[in-house]
Structures are given as structure tokens and as C-alpha cells.
């Protein structure tokens, strides 16, 4: 007989005991370990996903901040450019005004110089003319001329005295007294040398006794 | 000629006896339980783990996946019973590499005991899954006339389970013994390797058939027993 029923029973019992032991010592611990590992991996993956999402969000925020910063920078740069242009324009205007002022001042000083120069030249020319006239008069002087001149001079002095006392001044002198700066020109048209003086009258002397004709012009003026 | 390790009786007292089948079964149980205990004593839940833990995890997850592929809805619920069937038969076959070892599955008593366990487990899990009435009603499908044939089917497949495993394991050991007397050197080594392969295949067959029987008792019969609309 190949079947021993006691052995069959014993083996069945052994097998059931083995089932319990293996469940106790093999399947449950192994399955628990696998489950724990899978949960851990799932948790780590979830953490990684959350971190990835967080990183993505932070990256978006940084990009947004970057864009805002760029915009602000561009606005500030534009504003600074405009301010610099305005400042440049203002400085240019100031410089132009200063240059105009300097130019006007310079022109004024040049005009003053010209005026002074004219005055100087006029004075010199008057002096030269007077000297030439004096020289010419000295060279051309004769008795009749000197007499005639003395006569005219005397008459005009009288006329001057008459003007002070109420008598009218000769109209020609009244109209243009400067035209008589030269003694030759101050001769009235009607006055002509009547005769050639034989003797040369002495010119009227000034208070200082000088023979310079400067006092004449001073008196005529 | 000794066909079964049952014949090696080490101790006997009346009905009780201690033969080589029981002894080698205890040895196998000891190796399996102590080995599992040693490996699972320091289990790591980190990504790095020991090689033995890796091996056991591969075995357990492969068994669980295989049970699920056959069609059982909750593989972990049946893993202890079906996985232990596979591991016990496979370990009994792998032990043949040791000299002086006689596989317990080479005893018809052991295979009958395992087949009887499957025979009891099928209605056990079937009733736990569907209830007593629906499970018993499944024997009347498609008509009550099929009741004897269904019962004969249950018994015959249990007998087939026992005899198939016993025949393969016993024949392997028998062929090895005969070859040892004829060509004692090289050829028995090759036959031992073939016997290892045969033993692993038998373990898988026993495991997968028991799984299919359980799946047939729990899931696949459920739609058939569902009330159908009357014509």
C-alpha cells in the first residue's frame, strides 16, 4: 500500500503548520516591507512633484519680477534720458545767453573804444588843423591880413559883448557857431580886405601874455 | 523495491510512527522557516536591501503576480496557502541535490495530503467568497443532473493532482536510482539536473492548478450563479 493514512494526516497537518509559519515569518514581513517601500517611494515622488511645482511657481515669480524690473529700468532710463536732454538744453541756453552777454559787452567796449578813438582822432585832427592853420597864417601873414583879422576879431568880440548885453548875435554865428572854428572861415562874406595893411598889428595878448591862438578858439566856442 | 520514503520507518508506536517522509518534511519546514526568519529579521524599507531580501521579495511578488494573473481578485488573501504549496514542492525538489535526501513529495501520502488540502481549500475559499448556498448551487450547474459529475470531477482532479506529483517525483528518484546502478558517474548527474527541472515544473504545475481550482470556485462561478432574467 503506497498510502499511509497516518502519514497523510501528519503531512496535511505539517503543511497547514508550514502555511501558518510561512505566513507569519515570510509573506507578511516581506509584503509589509514592500508596501512600506512603495509608500516611501510614492511619498518621495509626491514630495518631488510638490517641490517641482513649487520651483516652477518660484521660477514664474522670478520671471515676473525680472520683467517688472526690466520695465522699471527702461522707464527710469527713459526718464533719465529726458532729464539729461532737458539739462543739456538748459545749459546750452545759459551758455548762449552768457555768450550773448559777453558779446554785447564786448561790442559795447568796442564802441566805447571807437568813440574814444574818434574823440582822440578828432582832437588830434583839430590840433593838427590848428597847427597847420597857424603855420599857414604865420607863413602867409602880412600886415593887411593881420589887421583885417584883428578887425574881425575885435568886431566879433564886440558882437559877443553885445550879445551878453542884449544885442543880437550875428545870425551866421548864431546859426552855426562851430563853422567859425577856423579864423579864415569866419570872415563875413561882405567883409573884404579893404586895403593891405602896412603895419602888422600885434595880436591880442592873453592874460598870461602868450601868443598862442588857443584862446581864440576858446573864446569863439 | 522501495517506492516511497514512507517505507523507512524510524520509530513506531501503535498507529503513530515516524518515517523518513515526515522527518524530511520537518527538515524542509525547519529550513524554510528558519531561512525566512533569518532574512526577514532585518528587513530594509529603504531602496538598498540585502541580496536575500531581494530574492525573497522577487519570489513573493512573482507568486502574488502569478495568482493575480490566473484570475483571483485578492492575491494576498490566497498567497499564504498557494505560495506555501509552491515553495514546499519546489524546496522538496531542490533538496534532491543533497546525498541521502529523499523528497517527501516522492511519497504518495504527502501528495495525497497536499491534494486533500487543495480539495478542502476549494470549498473553503469558495464558501468564504460566495456563501454556502451559492457555492453548493454551483454544483447543480448547468442542471442538477450534473451534480454527480461535478462531484466526480472534484475527486478526480484531486486524485490527479496527487498522482501526477507523486509519479513525477517518484519516477525521478527511481530513474536516478536505476541509473546509479548502471552508469554510476556522469549520466546520473545529468539526470539529477533534469530531475531538478522536472521538480520545478511540477511545483509550478501543482501551484497553478490549485490556483485555477480556487479561481474557478470563487470568481468564475460567480457570474454563472447570478440570477438571469426569465425567458
Coordinates of C-alpha atoms in Angstrom, one line a residue:
Chain A
X1 CA 0.0 0.0 0.0
X2 CA 1.6 3.3 -1.1
X3 CA -0.7 5.4 1.0
X4 CA 0.0 5.5 4.7
X5 CA -3.0 7.4 6.2
X6 CA -1.2 8.4 9.3
X7 CA 1.5 9.9 7.2
X8 CA -1.2 11.6 5.1
X9 CA -2.7 13.2 8.2
X10 CA 0.7 14.1 9.6
X11 CA 1.7 15.7 6.3
X12 CA -1.5 17.6 6.0
X13 CA -1.0 18.9 9.5
X14 CA 2.6 19.7 8.7
X15 CA 1.6 21.5 5.6
X16 CA -1.0 23.6 7.5
X17 CA 1.5 24.4 10.2
X18 CA 4.0 25.4 7.4
X19 CA 1.4 27.6 5.9
X20 CA 0.9 29.4 9.1
X21 CA 4.6 29.7 9.8
X22 CA 5.4 31.0 6.3
X23 CA 2.6 33.5 6.5
X24 CA 4.0 34.6 9.9
X25 CA 7.6 34.7 9.0
X26 CA 7.8 35.2 5.3
X27 CA 4.8 36.7 3.5
X28 CA 3.7 39.3 6.0
X29 CA 7.1 40.8 6.7
X30 CA 8.1 40.8 3.1
X31 CA 4.8 42.3 1.9
X32 CA 4.9 44.9 4.7
X33 CA 8.4 45.8 3.7
X34 CA 7.4 46.1 0.1
X35 CA 4.4 48.2 1.0
X36 CA 6.5 50.5 3.2
X37 CA 9.0 51.0 0.4
X38 CA 6.3 51.7 -2.1
X39 CA 4.7 54.2 0.2
X40 CA 8.0 55.8 0.8
X41 CA 8.7 56.0 -2.9
X42 CA 5.2 57.4 -3.5
X43 CA 5.7 59.9 -0.8
X44 CA 9.1 60.9 -2.2
X45 CA 7.6 61.2 -5.6
X46 CA 4.8 63.3 -4.3
X47 CA 7.4 65.5 -2.5
X48 CA 9.4 65.7 -5.6
X49 CA 6.3 66.7 -7.6
X50 CA 5.3 69.3 -5.0
X51 CA 8.9 70.7 -4.9
X52 CA 8.9 70.7 -8.7
X53 CA 5.6 72.6 -8.7
X54 CA 6.9 75.0 -6.0
X55 CA 10.1 75.5 -8.0
X56 CA 8.1 76.2 -11.1
X57 CA 6.0 78.7 -9.3
X58 CA 9.1 80.4 -7.9
X59 CA 10.6 80.5 -11.3
X60 CA 7.5 82.1 -12.7
X61 CA 7.5 84.6 -9.9
X62 CA 11.2 85.4 -10.6
X63 CA 10.5 85.8 -14.2
X64 CA 7.6 88.2 -13.4
X65 CA 9.9 90.1 -11.1
X66 CA 12.6 90.2 -13.7
X67 CA 10.1 91.6 -16.3
X68 CA 8.9 94.2 -13.8
X69 CA 12.5 95.2 -13.1
X70 CA 13.3 95.5 -16.7
X71 CA 10.3 97.7 -17.3
X72 CA 11.2 99.9 -14.3
X73 CA 14.7 100.1 -15.5
X74 CA 13.6 101.1 -19.0
X75 CA 11.3 103.7 -17.6
X76 CA 13.9 105.1 -15.3
X77 CA 16.4 105.1 -18.2
X78 CA 14.0 106.9 -20.4
X79 CA 13.2 109.4 -17.6
X80 CA 16.9 110.0 -17.0
X81 CA 17.5 110.5 -20.7
X82 CA 14.8 113.1 -20.9
X83 CA 16.1 114.8 -17.8
X84 CA 19.6 114.8 -19.3
X85 CA 18.4 116.3 -22.5
X86 CA 16.5 119.0 -20.7
X87 CA 19.5 119.8 -18.6
X88 CA 21.6 119.9 -21.7
X89 CA 19.2 122.3 -23.3
X90 CA 19.2 124.4 -20.2
X91 CA 23.0 124.5 -20.1
X92 CA 23.1 125.4 -23.8
X93 CA 20.7 128.2 -23.3
X94 CA 22.6 129.5 -20.3
X95 CA 25.9 129.3 -22.3
X96 CA 24.3 131.0 -25.2
X97 CA 22.9 133.8 -23.0
X98 CA 26.3 134.2 -21.4
X99 CA 27.9 134.3 -24.8
X100 CA 25.4 136.9 -25.9
X101 CA 26.1 139.0 -22.8
X102 CA 29.8 138.8 -23.3
X103 CA 29.4 139.6 -27.0
X104 CA 27.2 142.6 -26.2
X105 CA 29.6 143.7 -23.5
X106 CA 32.5 143.4 -26.0
X107 CA 30.6 145.3 -28.6
X108 CA 29.9 148.0 -26.1
X109 CA 33.5 148.2 -25.1
X110 CA 34.5 148.2 -28.8
X111 CA 32.0 151.1 -29.4
X112 CA 33.5 152.9 -26.5
X113 CA 36.9 152.4 -27.8
X114 CA 35.8 153.6 -31.2
X115 CA 34.2 156.6 -29.7
X116 CA 37.3 157.4 -27.7
X117 CA 39.4 156.8 -30.7
X118 CA 37.2 159.2 -32.7
X119 CA 37.4 161.7 -30.0
X120 CA 41.2 161.3 -29.9
X121 CA 41.5 161.5 -33.6
X122 CA 39.2 164.5 -33.7
X123 CA 41.2 166.2 -31.1
X124 CA 44.4 165.4 -32.9
X125 CA 43.0 166.5 -36.2
X126 CA 41.8 169.7 -34.6
X127 CA 45.2 170.2 -33.1
X128 CA 46.9 169.4 -36.4
X129 CA 44.5 171.7 -38.4
X130 CA 45.1 174.4 -35.9
X131 CA 48.8 173.9 -36.1
X132 CA 48.7 173.9 -39.9
X133 CA 46.5 176.9 -39.9
X134 CA 48.8 178.7 -37.5
X135 CA 51.7 177.7 -39.5
X136 CA 50.0 178.8 -42.7
X137 CA 48.9 182.0 -41.1
X138 CA 52.4 182.6 -39.8
X139 CA 53.8 181.9 -43.2
X140 CA 51.2 183.9 -45.1
X141 CA 50.8 186.6 -42.5
X142 CA 51.1 190.1 -43.7
X143 CA 50.2 193.4 -42.2
X144 CA 46.9 193.7 -44.0
X145 CA 45.8 190.3 -43.1
X146 CA 46.7 190.7 -39.6
X147 CA 44.9 194.0 -39.4
X148 CA 41.9 192.5 -41.1
X149 CA 42.0 189.6 -38.6
X150 CA 42.3 191.9 -35.7
X151 CA 39.4 193.9 -37.0
X152 CA 37.3 190.9 -37.4
X153 CA 38.3 189.6 -34.1
X154 CA 37.5 192.9 -32.5
X155 CA 34.2 193.1 -34.1
X156 CA 33.2 189.7 -33.0
X157 CA 34.4 190.4 -29.5
X158 CA 32.1 193.3 -29.6
X159 CA 29.4 191.2 -31.0
X160 CA 29.9 188.8 -28.2
X161 CA 29.9 191.6 -25.7
X162 CA 26.7 192.9 -27.4
X163 CA 25.1 189.5 -27.1
X164 CA 25.8 189.5 -23.4
X165 CA 24.3 192.9 -23.0
X166 CA 21.3 192.2 -25.1
X167 CA 22.4 192.9 -28.6
X168 CA 21.8 190.1 -31.0
X169 CA 24.5 187.9 -32.2
X170 CA 25.2 187.8 -35.8
X171 CA 22.8 185.4 -37.4
X172 CA 25.5 183.4 -39.1
X173 CA 27.3 182.9 -35.8
X174 CA 24.0 182.1 -34.1
X175 CA 23.1 179.5 -36.6
X176 CA 26.4 177.7 -36.7
X177 CA 28.9 179.0 -34.3
X178 CA 31.2 176.0 -34.9
X179 CA 31.7 176.9 -38.5
X180 CA 33.9 179.7 -37.3
X181 CA 36.4 177.4 -35.8
X182 CA 38.9 178.5 -38.4
X183 CA 39.6 182.2 -38.5
X184 CA 39.6 182.2 -42.2
X185 CA 36.1 180.8 -42.5
X186 CA 34.7 183.3 -40.0
X187 CA 35.2 186.1 -42.3
X188 CA 31.9 187.6 -43.3
X189 CA 31.1 187.4 -47.0
X190 CA 30.8 191.0 -47.2
X191 CA 34.0 191.7 -45.4
X192 CA 36.8 192.1 -47.7
X193 CA 40.1 193.4 -47.1
X194 CA 39.9 197.0 -47.9
X195 CA 43.4 197.6 -48.0
X196 CA 46.6 195.9 -47.5
X197 CA 47.8 196.8 -44.1
X198 CA 51.1 198.3 -44.0
X199 CA 51.8 197.5 -40.5
X200 CA 51.3 194.2 -38.9
X201 CA 49.2 194.7 -35.8
X202 CA 50.2 192.8 -32.8
X203 CA 47.8 190.1 -31.9
X204 CA 45.9 190.5 -28.7
X205 CA 47.7 189.1 -25.9
X206 CA 46.2 186.8 -23.4
X207 CA 46.2 187.4 -19.7
X208 CA 49.3 185.2 -19.5
X209 CA 50.9 187.0 -22.3
X210 CA 51.1 184.0 -24.5
X211 CA 50.8 184.4 -28.2
X212 CA 49.1 181.1 -28.7
X213 CA 45.8 181.3 -30.7
X214 CA 44.3 178.7 -28.4
X215 CA 42.5 181.4 -26.5
X216 CA 40.8 182.5 -29.7
X217 CA 39.2 179.2 -30.4
X218 CA 38.2 179.0 -26.7
X219 CA 36.7 182.4 -27.0
X220 CA 34.8 181.6 -30.1
X221 CA 33.5 178.5 -28.8
Chain B
X1 CA 11.9 -2.3 -4.2
X2 CA 11.1 0.8 -2.2
X3 CA 8.9 3.2 -4.0
X4 CA 8.3 5.7 -1.1
X5 CA 10.2 7.1 1.8
X6 CA 7.2 6.0 3.9
X7 CA 8.8 2.7 4.0
X8 CA 11.7 3.9 6.0
X9 CA 10.2 3.9 9.5
X10 CA 12.4 5.3 12.2
X11 CA 10.1 4.9 15.1
X12 CA 6.7 3.4 15.6
X13 CA 4.3 3.2 18.5
X14 CA 1.0 1.7 17.5
X15 CA -0.7 3.9 15.0
X16 CA 1.9 6.6 15.4
X17 CA 5.1 6.3 13.5
X18 CA 8.0 8.5 12.4
X19 CA 9.1 7.7 8.9
X20 CA 11.5 9.4 6.5
X21 CA 8.7 11.4 4.8
X22 CA 7.7 13.1 8.0
X23 CA 11.3 13.6 9.0
X24 CA 12.4 15.2 5.7
X25 CA 9.2 17.3 5.8
X26 CA 10.2 18.6 9.2
X27 CA 13.7 19.3 7.9
X28 CA 12.3 21.2 5.0
X29 CA 9.9 23.1 7.2
X30 CA 12.8 24.0 9.5
X31 CA 15.0 25.2 6.6
X32 CA 12.2 27.2 5.1
X33 CA 11.0 28.8 8.4
X34 CA 14.5 29.5 9.8
X35 CA 15.7 30.8 6.5
X36 CA 12.6 33.1 6.2
X37 CA 13.1 34.2 9.8
X38 CA 16.8 35.0 9.3
X39 CA 16.1 37.0 6.2
X40 CA 13.1 38.9 7.5
X41 CA 14.7 39.6 10.8
X42 CA 16.4 42.7 9.4
X43 CA 14.1 43.9 6.7
X44 CA 15.0 47.1 5.0
X45 CA 12.4 49.5 3.8
X46 CA 15.0 51.7 2.1
X47 CA 15.9 51.5 -1.5
X48 CA 19.0 49.4 -0.6
X49 CA 18.4 46.0 0.8
X50 CA 20.2 42.7 1.2
X51 CA 20.5 40.0 -1.5
X52 CA 18.5 37.5 0.4
X53 CA 15.7 40.0 1.0
X54 CA 15.8 40.8 -2.7
X55 CA 15.5 37.1 -3.5
X56 CA 12.5 36.6 -1.2
X57 CA 10.9 39.8 -2.4
X58 CA 11.2 38.5 -6.0
X59 CA 9.7 35.2 -5.1
X60 CA 6.8 36.6 -3.1
X61 CA 6.0 39.3 -5.7
X62 CA 6.2 36.8 -8.5
X63 CA 3.8 34.4 -6.7
X64 CA 1.4 37.2 -6.0
X65 CA 1.5 38.4 -9.6
X66 CA 1.0 34.9 -10.9
X67 CA -2.0 34.4 -8.6
X68 CA -3.4 37.7 -9.8
X69 CA -2.9 36.8 -13.5
X70 CA -4.8 33.5 -13.1
X71 CA -7.8 35.5 -12.0
X72 CA -8.1 35.7 -8.2
X73 CA -9.1 39.1 -7.3
X74 CA -7.2 39.4 -4.0
X75 CA -3.9 37.6 -4.5
X76 CA -2.6 38.3 -1.0
X77 CA -5.6 36.6 0.5
X78 CA -4.6 33.3 -1.1
X79 CA -0.8 33.9 -1.1
X80 CA -0.1 32.0 2.1
X81 CA -1.8 28.8 1.0
X82 CA -0.8 28.7 -2.6
X83 CA 2.6 30.2 -2.2
X84 CA 3.5 27.7 0.5
X85 CA 2.3 24.9 -1.8
X86 CA 4.8 26.1 -4.5
X87 CA 7.6 26.7 -2.0
X88 CA 7.2 23.3 -0.3
X89 CA 7.1 21.3 -3.5
X90 CA 10.0 23.3 -5.0
X91 CA 12.1 23.0 -1.9
X92 CA 11.4 19.3 -1.8
X93 CA 12.6 19.0 -5.3
X94 CA 15.7 21.2 -4.9
X95 CA 16.8 19.1 -1.9
X96 CA 17.5 16.2 -4.2
X97 CA 20.9 17.6 -4.9
X98 CA 21.8 16.5 -1.3
X99 CA 23.1 13.0 -1.0
X100 CA 20.9 10.7 1.1
X101 CA 17.9 13.0 0.8
X102 CA 14.5 11.6 -0.2
X103 CA 12.0 14.1 -1.3
X104 CA 8.8 14.0 0.7
X105 CA 6.8 14.7 -2.4
X106 CA 8.0 11.3 -3.7
X107 CA 5.6 9.8 -1.2
X108 CA 2.1 9.3 -2.3
X109 CA 1.0 10.0 1.3
X110 CA 2.4 13.5 1.1
X111 CA 1.0 14.3 -2.4
X112 CA -2.4 13.0 -1.3
X113 CA -2.2 15.1 1.8
X114 CA -1.4 18.2 -0.3
X115 CA -4.2 17.3 -2.8
X116 CA -6.6 16.8 0.1
X117 CA -5.6 20.3 1.4
X118 CA -6.5 21.7 -2.0
X119 CA -9.7 19.7 -2.0
X120 CA -10.7 21.2 1.3
X121 CA -9.4 24.7 0.4
X122 CA -11.5 25.0 -2.8
X123 CA -14.9 24.8 -1.0
X124 CA -13.4 26.7 2.0
X125 CA -12.5 29.7 -0.1
X126 CA -15.5 29.3 -2.4
X127 CA -17.9 29.4 0.6
X128 CA -16.0 32.3 2.1
X129 CA -16.3 34.2 -1.2
X130 CA -19.8 33.3 -2.3
X131 CA -21.6 31.9 0.7
X132 CA -22.7 28.3 1.3
X133 CA -25.9 28.3 -0.8
X134 CA -24.4 29.9 -3.9
X135 CA -21.3 27.7 -3.6
X136 CA -23.4 24.5 -3.3
X137 CA -25.7 25.6 -6.0
X138 CA -22.7 25.8 -8.3
X139 CA -22.5 22.0 -8.2
X140 CA -26.0 22.0 -9.8
X141 CA -24.9 24.0 -12.8
X142 CA -26.0 23.9 -15.5
X143 CA -28.6 21.3 -14.4
X144 CA -29.0 19.2 -11.3
X145 CA -28.2 16.1 -13.4
X146 CA -24.6 17.4 -13.4
X147 CA -24.2 17.1 -9.7
X148 CA -22.6 13.6 -9.7
X149 CA -20.3 14.6 -12.5
X150 CA -19.3 17.7 -10.7
X151 CA -18.5 15.7 -7.5
X152 CA -16.6 13.1 -9.5
X153 CA -14.7 16.0 -11.1
X154 CA -13.7 17.4 -7.8
X155 CA -12.5 14.0 -6.6
X156 CA -10.8 13.0 -9.8
X157 CA -8.8 16.2 -10.1
X158 CA -7.7 15.9 -6.6
X159 CA -6.5 12.4 -7.3
X160 CA -4.9 13.6 -10.5
X161 CA -3.0 16.3 -8.5
X162 CA -1.7 13.7 -6.1
X163 CA -0.8 11.1 -8.5
X164 CA 0.8 13.5 -11.0
X165 CA 3.1 15.0 -8.5
X166 CA 3.9 11.6 -6.9
X167 CA 4.6 10.0 -10.2
X168 CA 6.9 12.7 -11.4
X169 CA 8.9 12.9 -8.2
X170 CA 9.0 9.2 -7.6
X171 CA 9.9 8.5 -11.2
X172 CA 12.8 11.0 -10.9
X173 CA 14.2 9.4 -7.8
X174 CA 13.5 5.9 -9.3
X175 CA 15.3 6.7 -12.6
X176 CA 18.2 8.2 -10.7
X177 CA 18.5 5.1 -8.5
X178 CA 18.4 2.8 -11.5
X179 CA 20.9 4.9 -13.5
X180 CA 23.2 4.9 -10.5
X181 CA 23.4 1.1 -10.7
X182 CA 24.0 1.2 -14.5
X183 CA 26.2 4.2 -15.2
X184 CA 27.4 5.5 -11.8
X185 CA 29.4 8.5 -12.9
X186 CA 28.3 11.1 -15.5
X187 CA 24.8 10.2 -16.6
X188 CA 23.2 10.4 -13.1
X189 CA 24.4 14.0 -12.8
X190 CA 22.6 14.9 -16.0
X191 CA 19.5 13.1 -14.8
X192 CA 19.7 14.9 -11.5
X193 CA 19.8 18.2 -13.3
X194 CA 16.8 17.1 -15.4
X195 CA 15.1 16.0 -12.1
X196 CA 15.6 19.5 -10.7
X197 CA 14.0 20.9 -13.8
X198 CA 11.2 18.4 -13.6
X199 CA 10.7 19.1 -9.9
X200 CA 10.4 22.9 -10.5
X201 CA 8.0 22.3 -13.3
X202 CA 5.9 20.1 -11.1
X203 CA 5.9 22.6 -8.4
X204 CA 4.7 25.3 -10.8
X205 CA 2.0 22.9 -12.2
X206 CA 0.8 22.0 -8.7
X207 CA 0.7 25.6 -7.7
X208 CA -1.0 26.8 -10.9
X209 CA -3.6 24.1 -10.9
X210 CA -4.5 24.8 -7.3
X211 CA -4.8 28.4 -8.2
X212 CA -7.0 27.7 -11.1
X213 CA -9.3 25.5 -8.9
X214 CA -9.6 28.2 -6.4
X215 CA -10.3 30.8 -9.1
X216 CA -12.9 28.5 -10.5
X217 CA -14.5 28.1 -7.1
X218 CA -14.5 31.8 -6.3
X219 CA -14.6 34.2 -9.2
X220 CA -15.5 32.5 -12.4
X221 CA -18.5 30.7 -11.0
X222 CA -20.0 33.9 -9.5
X223 CA -21.3 35.2 -12.9
X224 CA -22.8 31.8 -13.7
X225 CA -24.7 31.7 -10.5
X226 CA -26.1 35.2 -10.9
X227 CA -29.8 35.3 -11.4
X228 CA -30.6 35.5 -15.1
X229 CA -33.8 37.1 -16.5
X230 CA -36.5 34.6 -17.1
X231 CA -37.3 33.9 -20.8

